[in-house]
PDB file of C-alpha atoms in Angstrom:
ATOM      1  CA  UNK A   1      -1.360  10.696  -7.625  1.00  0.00           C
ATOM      2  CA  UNK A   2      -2.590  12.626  -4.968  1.00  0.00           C
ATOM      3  CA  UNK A   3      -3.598  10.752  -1.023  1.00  0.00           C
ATOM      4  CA  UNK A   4      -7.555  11.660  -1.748  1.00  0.00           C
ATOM      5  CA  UNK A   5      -9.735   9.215  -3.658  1.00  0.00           C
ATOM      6  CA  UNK A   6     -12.999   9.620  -5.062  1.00  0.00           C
ATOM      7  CA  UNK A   7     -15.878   6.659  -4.133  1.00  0.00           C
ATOM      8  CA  UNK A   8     -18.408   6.587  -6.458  1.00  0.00           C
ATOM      9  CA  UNK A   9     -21.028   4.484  -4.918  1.00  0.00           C
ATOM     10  CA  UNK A  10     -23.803   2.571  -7.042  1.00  0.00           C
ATOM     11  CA  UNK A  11     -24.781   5.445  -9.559  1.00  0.00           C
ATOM     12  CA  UNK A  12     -26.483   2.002 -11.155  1.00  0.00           C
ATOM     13  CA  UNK A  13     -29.385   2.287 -13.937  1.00  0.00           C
ATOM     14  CA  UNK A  14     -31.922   0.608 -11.954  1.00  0.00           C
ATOM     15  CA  UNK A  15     -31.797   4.055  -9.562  1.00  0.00           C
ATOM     16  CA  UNK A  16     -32.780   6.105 -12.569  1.00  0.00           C
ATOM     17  CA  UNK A  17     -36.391   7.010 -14.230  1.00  0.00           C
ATOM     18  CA  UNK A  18     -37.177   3.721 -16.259  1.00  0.00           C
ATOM     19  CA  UNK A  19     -35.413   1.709 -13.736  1.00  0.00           C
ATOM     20  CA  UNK A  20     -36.579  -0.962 -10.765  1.00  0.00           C
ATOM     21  CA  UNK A  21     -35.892   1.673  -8.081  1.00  0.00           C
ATOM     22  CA  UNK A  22     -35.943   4.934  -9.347  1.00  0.00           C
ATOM     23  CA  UNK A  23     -34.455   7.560  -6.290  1.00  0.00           C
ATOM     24  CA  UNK A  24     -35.887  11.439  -6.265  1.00  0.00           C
ATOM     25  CA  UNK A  25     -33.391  13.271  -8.364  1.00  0.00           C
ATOM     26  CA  UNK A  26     -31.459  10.685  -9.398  1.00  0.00           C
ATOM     27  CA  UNK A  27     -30.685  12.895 -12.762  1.00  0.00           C
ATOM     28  CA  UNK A  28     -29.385  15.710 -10.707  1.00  0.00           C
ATOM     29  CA  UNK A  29     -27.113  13.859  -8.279  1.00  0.00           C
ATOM     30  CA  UNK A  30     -25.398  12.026 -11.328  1.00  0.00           C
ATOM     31  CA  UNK A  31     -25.243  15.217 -13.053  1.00  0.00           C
ATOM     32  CA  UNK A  32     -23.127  16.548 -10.308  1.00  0.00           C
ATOM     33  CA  UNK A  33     -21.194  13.306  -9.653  1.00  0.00           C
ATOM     34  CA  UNK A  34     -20.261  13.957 -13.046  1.00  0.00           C
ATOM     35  CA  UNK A  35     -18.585  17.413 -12.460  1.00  0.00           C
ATOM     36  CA  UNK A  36     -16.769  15.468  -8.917  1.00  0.00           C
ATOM     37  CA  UNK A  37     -15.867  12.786 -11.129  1.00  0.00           C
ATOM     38  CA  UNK A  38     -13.946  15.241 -13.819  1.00  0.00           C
ATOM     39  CA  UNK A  39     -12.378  17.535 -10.831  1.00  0.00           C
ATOM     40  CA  UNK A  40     -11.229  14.376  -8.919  1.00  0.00           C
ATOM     41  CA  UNK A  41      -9.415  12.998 -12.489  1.00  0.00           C
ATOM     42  CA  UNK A  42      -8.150  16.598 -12.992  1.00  0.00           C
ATOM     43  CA  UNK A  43      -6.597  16.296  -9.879  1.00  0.00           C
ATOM     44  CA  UNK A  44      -4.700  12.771 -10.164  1.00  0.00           C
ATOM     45  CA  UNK A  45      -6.912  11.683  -7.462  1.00  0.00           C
ATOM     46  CA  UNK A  46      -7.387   7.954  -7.631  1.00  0.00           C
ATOM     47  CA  UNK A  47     -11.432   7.341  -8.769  1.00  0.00           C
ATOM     48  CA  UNK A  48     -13.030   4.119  -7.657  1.00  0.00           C
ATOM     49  CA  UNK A  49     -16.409   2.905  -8.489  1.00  0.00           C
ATOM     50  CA  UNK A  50     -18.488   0.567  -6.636  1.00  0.00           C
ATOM     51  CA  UNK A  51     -21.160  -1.666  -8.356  1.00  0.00           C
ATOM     52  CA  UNK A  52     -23.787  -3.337  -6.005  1.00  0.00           C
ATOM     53  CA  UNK A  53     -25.571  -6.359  -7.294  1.00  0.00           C
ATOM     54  CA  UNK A  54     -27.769  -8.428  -5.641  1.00  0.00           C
ATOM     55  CA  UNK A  55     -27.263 -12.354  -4.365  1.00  0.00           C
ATOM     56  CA  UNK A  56     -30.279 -13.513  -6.829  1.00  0.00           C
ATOM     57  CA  UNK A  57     -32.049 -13.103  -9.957  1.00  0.00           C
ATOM     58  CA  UNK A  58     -34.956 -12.424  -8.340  1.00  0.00           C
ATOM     59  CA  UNK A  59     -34.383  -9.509  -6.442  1.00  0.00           C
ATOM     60  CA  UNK A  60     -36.053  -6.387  -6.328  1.00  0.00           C
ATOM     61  CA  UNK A  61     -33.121  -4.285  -8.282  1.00  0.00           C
ATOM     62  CA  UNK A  62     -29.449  -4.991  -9.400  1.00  0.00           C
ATOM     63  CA  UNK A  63     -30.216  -8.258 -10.359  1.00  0.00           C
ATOM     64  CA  UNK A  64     -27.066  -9.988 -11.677  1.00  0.00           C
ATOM     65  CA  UNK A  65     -26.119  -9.518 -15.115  1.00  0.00           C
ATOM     66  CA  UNK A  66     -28.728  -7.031 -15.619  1.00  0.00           C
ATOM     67  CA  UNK A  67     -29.195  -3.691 -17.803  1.00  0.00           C
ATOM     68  CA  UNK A  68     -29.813  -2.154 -14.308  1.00  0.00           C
ATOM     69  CA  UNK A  69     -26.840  -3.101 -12.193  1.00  0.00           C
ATOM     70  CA  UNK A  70     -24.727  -1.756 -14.657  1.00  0.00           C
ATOM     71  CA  UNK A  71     -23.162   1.706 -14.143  1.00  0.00           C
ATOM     72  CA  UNK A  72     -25.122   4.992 -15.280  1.00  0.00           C
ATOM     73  CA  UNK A  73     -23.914   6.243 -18.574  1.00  0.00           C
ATOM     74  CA  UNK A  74     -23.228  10.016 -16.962  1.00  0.00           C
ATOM     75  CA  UNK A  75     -21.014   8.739 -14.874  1.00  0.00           C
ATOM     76  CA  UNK A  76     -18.977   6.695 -17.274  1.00  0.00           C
ATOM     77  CA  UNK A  77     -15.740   4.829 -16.175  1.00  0.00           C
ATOM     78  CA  UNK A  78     -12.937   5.297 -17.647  1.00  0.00           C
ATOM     79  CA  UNK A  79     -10.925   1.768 -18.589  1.00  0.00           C
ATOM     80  CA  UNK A  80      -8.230   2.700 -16.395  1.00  0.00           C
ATOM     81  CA  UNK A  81     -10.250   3.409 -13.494  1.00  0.00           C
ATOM     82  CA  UNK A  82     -11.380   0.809 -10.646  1.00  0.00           C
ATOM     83  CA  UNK A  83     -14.357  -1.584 -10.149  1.00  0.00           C
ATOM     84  CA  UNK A  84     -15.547  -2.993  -6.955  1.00  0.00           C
ATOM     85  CA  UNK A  85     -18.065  -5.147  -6.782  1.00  0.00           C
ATOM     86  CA  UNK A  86     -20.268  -5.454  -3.794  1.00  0.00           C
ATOM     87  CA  UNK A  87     -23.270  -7.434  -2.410  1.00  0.00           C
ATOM     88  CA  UNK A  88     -23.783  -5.799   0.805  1.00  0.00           C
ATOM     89  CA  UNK A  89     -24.351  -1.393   1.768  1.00  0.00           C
ATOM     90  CA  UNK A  90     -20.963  -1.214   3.057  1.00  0.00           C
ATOM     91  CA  UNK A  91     -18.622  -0.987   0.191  1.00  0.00           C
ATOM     92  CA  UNK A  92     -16.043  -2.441   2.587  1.00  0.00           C
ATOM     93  CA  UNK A  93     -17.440  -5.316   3.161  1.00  0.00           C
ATOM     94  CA  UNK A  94     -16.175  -8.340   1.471  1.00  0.00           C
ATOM     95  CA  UNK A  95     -14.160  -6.164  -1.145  1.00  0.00           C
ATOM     96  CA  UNK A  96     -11.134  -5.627  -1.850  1.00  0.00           C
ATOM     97  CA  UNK A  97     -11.346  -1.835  -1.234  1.00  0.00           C
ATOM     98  CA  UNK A  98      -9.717  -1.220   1.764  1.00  0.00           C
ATOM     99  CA  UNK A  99      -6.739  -3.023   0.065  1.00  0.00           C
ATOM    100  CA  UNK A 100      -6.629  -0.698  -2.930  1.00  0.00           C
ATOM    101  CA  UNK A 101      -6.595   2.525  -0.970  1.00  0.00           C
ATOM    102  CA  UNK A 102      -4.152   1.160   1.220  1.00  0.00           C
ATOM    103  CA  UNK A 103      -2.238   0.116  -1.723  1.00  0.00           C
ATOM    104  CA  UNK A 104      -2.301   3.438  -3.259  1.00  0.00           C
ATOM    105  CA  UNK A 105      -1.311   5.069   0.417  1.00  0.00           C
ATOM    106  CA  UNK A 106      -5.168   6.957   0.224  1.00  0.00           C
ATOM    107  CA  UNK A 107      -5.747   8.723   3.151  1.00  0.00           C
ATOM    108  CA  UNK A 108      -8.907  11.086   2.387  1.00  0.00           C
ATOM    109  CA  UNK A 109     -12.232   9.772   0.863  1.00  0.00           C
ATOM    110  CA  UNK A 110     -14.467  12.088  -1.319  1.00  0.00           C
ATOM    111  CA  UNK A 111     -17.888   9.745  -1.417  1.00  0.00           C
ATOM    112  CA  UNK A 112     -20.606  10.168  -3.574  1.00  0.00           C
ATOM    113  CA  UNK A 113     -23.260   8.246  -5.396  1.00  0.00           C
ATOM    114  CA  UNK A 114     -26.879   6.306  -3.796  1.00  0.00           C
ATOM    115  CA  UNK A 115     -28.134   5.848  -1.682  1.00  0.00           C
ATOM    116  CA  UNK A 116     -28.176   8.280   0.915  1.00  0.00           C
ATOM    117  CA  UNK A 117     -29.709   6.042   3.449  1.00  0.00           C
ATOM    118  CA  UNK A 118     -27.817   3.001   2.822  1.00  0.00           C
ATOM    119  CA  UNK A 119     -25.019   2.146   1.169  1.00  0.00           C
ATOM    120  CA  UNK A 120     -23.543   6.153   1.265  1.00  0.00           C
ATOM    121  CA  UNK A 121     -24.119   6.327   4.994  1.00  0.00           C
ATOM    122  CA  UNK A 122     -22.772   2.520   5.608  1.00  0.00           C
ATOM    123  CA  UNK A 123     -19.469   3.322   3.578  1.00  0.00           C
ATOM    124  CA  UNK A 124     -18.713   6.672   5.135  1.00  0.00           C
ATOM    125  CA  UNK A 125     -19.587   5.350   8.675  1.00  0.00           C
ATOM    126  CA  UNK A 126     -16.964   2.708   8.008  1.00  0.00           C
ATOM    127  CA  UNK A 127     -14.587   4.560   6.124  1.00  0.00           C
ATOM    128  CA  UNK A 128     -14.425   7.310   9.228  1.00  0.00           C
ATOM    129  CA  UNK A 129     -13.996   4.200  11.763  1.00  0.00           C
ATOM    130  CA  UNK A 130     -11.258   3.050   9.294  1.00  0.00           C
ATOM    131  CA  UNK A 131      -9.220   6.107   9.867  1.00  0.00           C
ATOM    132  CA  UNK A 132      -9.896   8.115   6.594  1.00  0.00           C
ATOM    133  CA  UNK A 133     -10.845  11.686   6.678  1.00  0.00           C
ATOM    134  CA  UNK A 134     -14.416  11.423   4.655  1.00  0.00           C
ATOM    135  CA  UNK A 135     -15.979  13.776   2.387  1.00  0.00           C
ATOM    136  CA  UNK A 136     -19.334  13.304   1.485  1.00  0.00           C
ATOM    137  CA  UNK A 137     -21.155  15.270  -1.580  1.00  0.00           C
ATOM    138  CA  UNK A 138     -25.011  15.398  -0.582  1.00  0.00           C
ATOM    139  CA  UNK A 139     -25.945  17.094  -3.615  1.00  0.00           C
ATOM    140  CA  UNK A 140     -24.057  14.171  -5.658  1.00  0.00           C
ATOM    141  CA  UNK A 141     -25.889  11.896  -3.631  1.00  0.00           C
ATOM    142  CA  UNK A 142     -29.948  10.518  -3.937  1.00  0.00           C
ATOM    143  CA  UNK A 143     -32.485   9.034  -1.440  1.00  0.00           C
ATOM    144  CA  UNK A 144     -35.803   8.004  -2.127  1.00  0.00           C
ATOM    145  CA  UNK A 145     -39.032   7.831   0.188  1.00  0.00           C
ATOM    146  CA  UNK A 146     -39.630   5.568   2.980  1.00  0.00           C
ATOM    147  CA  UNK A 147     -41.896   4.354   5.453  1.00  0.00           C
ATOM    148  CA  UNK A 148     -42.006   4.164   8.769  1.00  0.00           C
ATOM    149  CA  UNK A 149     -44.850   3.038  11.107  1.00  0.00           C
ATOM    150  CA  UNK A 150     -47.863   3.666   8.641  1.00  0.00           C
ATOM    151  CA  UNK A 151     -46.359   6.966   7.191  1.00  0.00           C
ATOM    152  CA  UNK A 152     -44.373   8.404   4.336  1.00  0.00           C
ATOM    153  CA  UNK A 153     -41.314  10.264   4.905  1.00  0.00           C
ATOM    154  CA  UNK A 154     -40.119  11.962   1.928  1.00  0.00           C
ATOM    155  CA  UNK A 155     -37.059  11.450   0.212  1.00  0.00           C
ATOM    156  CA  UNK A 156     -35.911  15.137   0.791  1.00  0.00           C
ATOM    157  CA  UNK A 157     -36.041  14.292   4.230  1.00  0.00           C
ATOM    158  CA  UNK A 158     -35.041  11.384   4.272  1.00  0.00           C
ATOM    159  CA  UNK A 159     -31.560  12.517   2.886  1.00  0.00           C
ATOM    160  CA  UNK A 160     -31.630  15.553   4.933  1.00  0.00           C
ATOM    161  CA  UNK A 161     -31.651  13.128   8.001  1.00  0.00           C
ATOM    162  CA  UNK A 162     -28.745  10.801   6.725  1.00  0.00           C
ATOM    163  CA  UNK A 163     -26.421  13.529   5.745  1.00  0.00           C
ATOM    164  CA  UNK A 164     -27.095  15.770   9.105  1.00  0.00           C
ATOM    165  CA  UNK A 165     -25.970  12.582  10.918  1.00  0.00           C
ATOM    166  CA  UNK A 166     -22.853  11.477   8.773  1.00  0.00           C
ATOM    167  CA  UNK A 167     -21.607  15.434   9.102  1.00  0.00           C
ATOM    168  CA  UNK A 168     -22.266  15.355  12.934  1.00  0.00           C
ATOM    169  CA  UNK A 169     -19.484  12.651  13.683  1.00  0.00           C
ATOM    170  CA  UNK A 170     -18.665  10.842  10.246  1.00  0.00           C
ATOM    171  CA  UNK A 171     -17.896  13.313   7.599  1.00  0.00           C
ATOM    172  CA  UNK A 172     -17.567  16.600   6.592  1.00  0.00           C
ATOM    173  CA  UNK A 173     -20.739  17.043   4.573  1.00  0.00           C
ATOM    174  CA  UNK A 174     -20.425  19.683   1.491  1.00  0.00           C
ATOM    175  CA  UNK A 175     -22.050  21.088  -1.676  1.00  0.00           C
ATOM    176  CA  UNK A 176     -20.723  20.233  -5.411  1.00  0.00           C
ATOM    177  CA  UNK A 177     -19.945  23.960  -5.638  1.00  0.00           C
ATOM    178  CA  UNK A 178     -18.191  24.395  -2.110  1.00  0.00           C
ATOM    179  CA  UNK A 179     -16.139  20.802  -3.148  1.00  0.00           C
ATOM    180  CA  UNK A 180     -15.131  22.435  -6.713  1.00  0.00           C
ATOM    181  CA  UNK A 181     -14.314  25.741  -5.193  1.00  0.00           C
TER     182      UNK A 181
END
């Protein structure tokens, strides 16, 4: 096994077209987590997926138990791969994560998943202040729109935003194709 590990952060249902909180191209970042996921198990490197879920039943998405907190069929994990469950955007936080890459001696981080805004920029902001030497994939990654003081910023730029700051001090930010080749 190699010192890199892959995160693959809340690629959940409920982020996907039919689901509570469907992200802009939620199809096409799973589609190349996919390829990331296959490279990174070609390589030996050590794949962990995270799985949010929310505190209550009522909440907006992830619910407990539900069809949508469960993982995203394209990104299937393999039985011998690793869960971590988490309730807050830092996948961190009140895990046992840090434990498992320090377990496995993992130095280098290769993040991908949803979404942008949240839980991929809390976990490679924390990751980086960790000590690891972060990766993230923005095209494996998905945002949706927001507000802010009475208007709309789209999800495009919304992402854009999040992954220009993360490669400024947090991460080296990269294309599926540039990662691959």
């Amino acid at each position: 096994m190699t010192r890199t590990a892959l995160i693959v952060v809340d690629i959940q249902n409920d982020y996907f077209p039919g689901g509570k909180w469907p992200l802009a191209g939620a199809d096409a970042a799973a589609d190349n987590a996919a390829k990331v996921i296959q490279a990174a198990r070609n390589a030996g490197d050590l794949v962990v997926y995270i799985r949010h879920e929310a505190g209550s039943d009522d909440a907006p998405f992830f619910a407990p138990g539900s069809d949508g907190a469960q993982l995203h069929p394209k990104v299937a994990r393999q039985e011998h791969e690793a869960e971590v469950l988490k309730h807050f955007p830092n996948s961190f936080r009140e895990t046992g994560l840090q434990a498992l890459l320090e377990d496995k001696g993992i130095e280098q981080l290769v993040i991908i998943g949803a979404m942008s805004h949240m839980c991929i920029d809390a976990t490679a902001r924390a990751a980086a202040d960790l000590g690891y030497k972060v990766k993230v994939i923005h095209d494996a990654c998905a945002s949706r729109d927001l507000e802010f003081d009475g208007a709309t910023v789209p999800a495009a730029h919304v992402h854009a935003a999040f992954m220009s700051a993360l490669g400024f001090a947090y991460a080296e930010v990269i294309s599926t194709d540039t990662h691959l080749g």
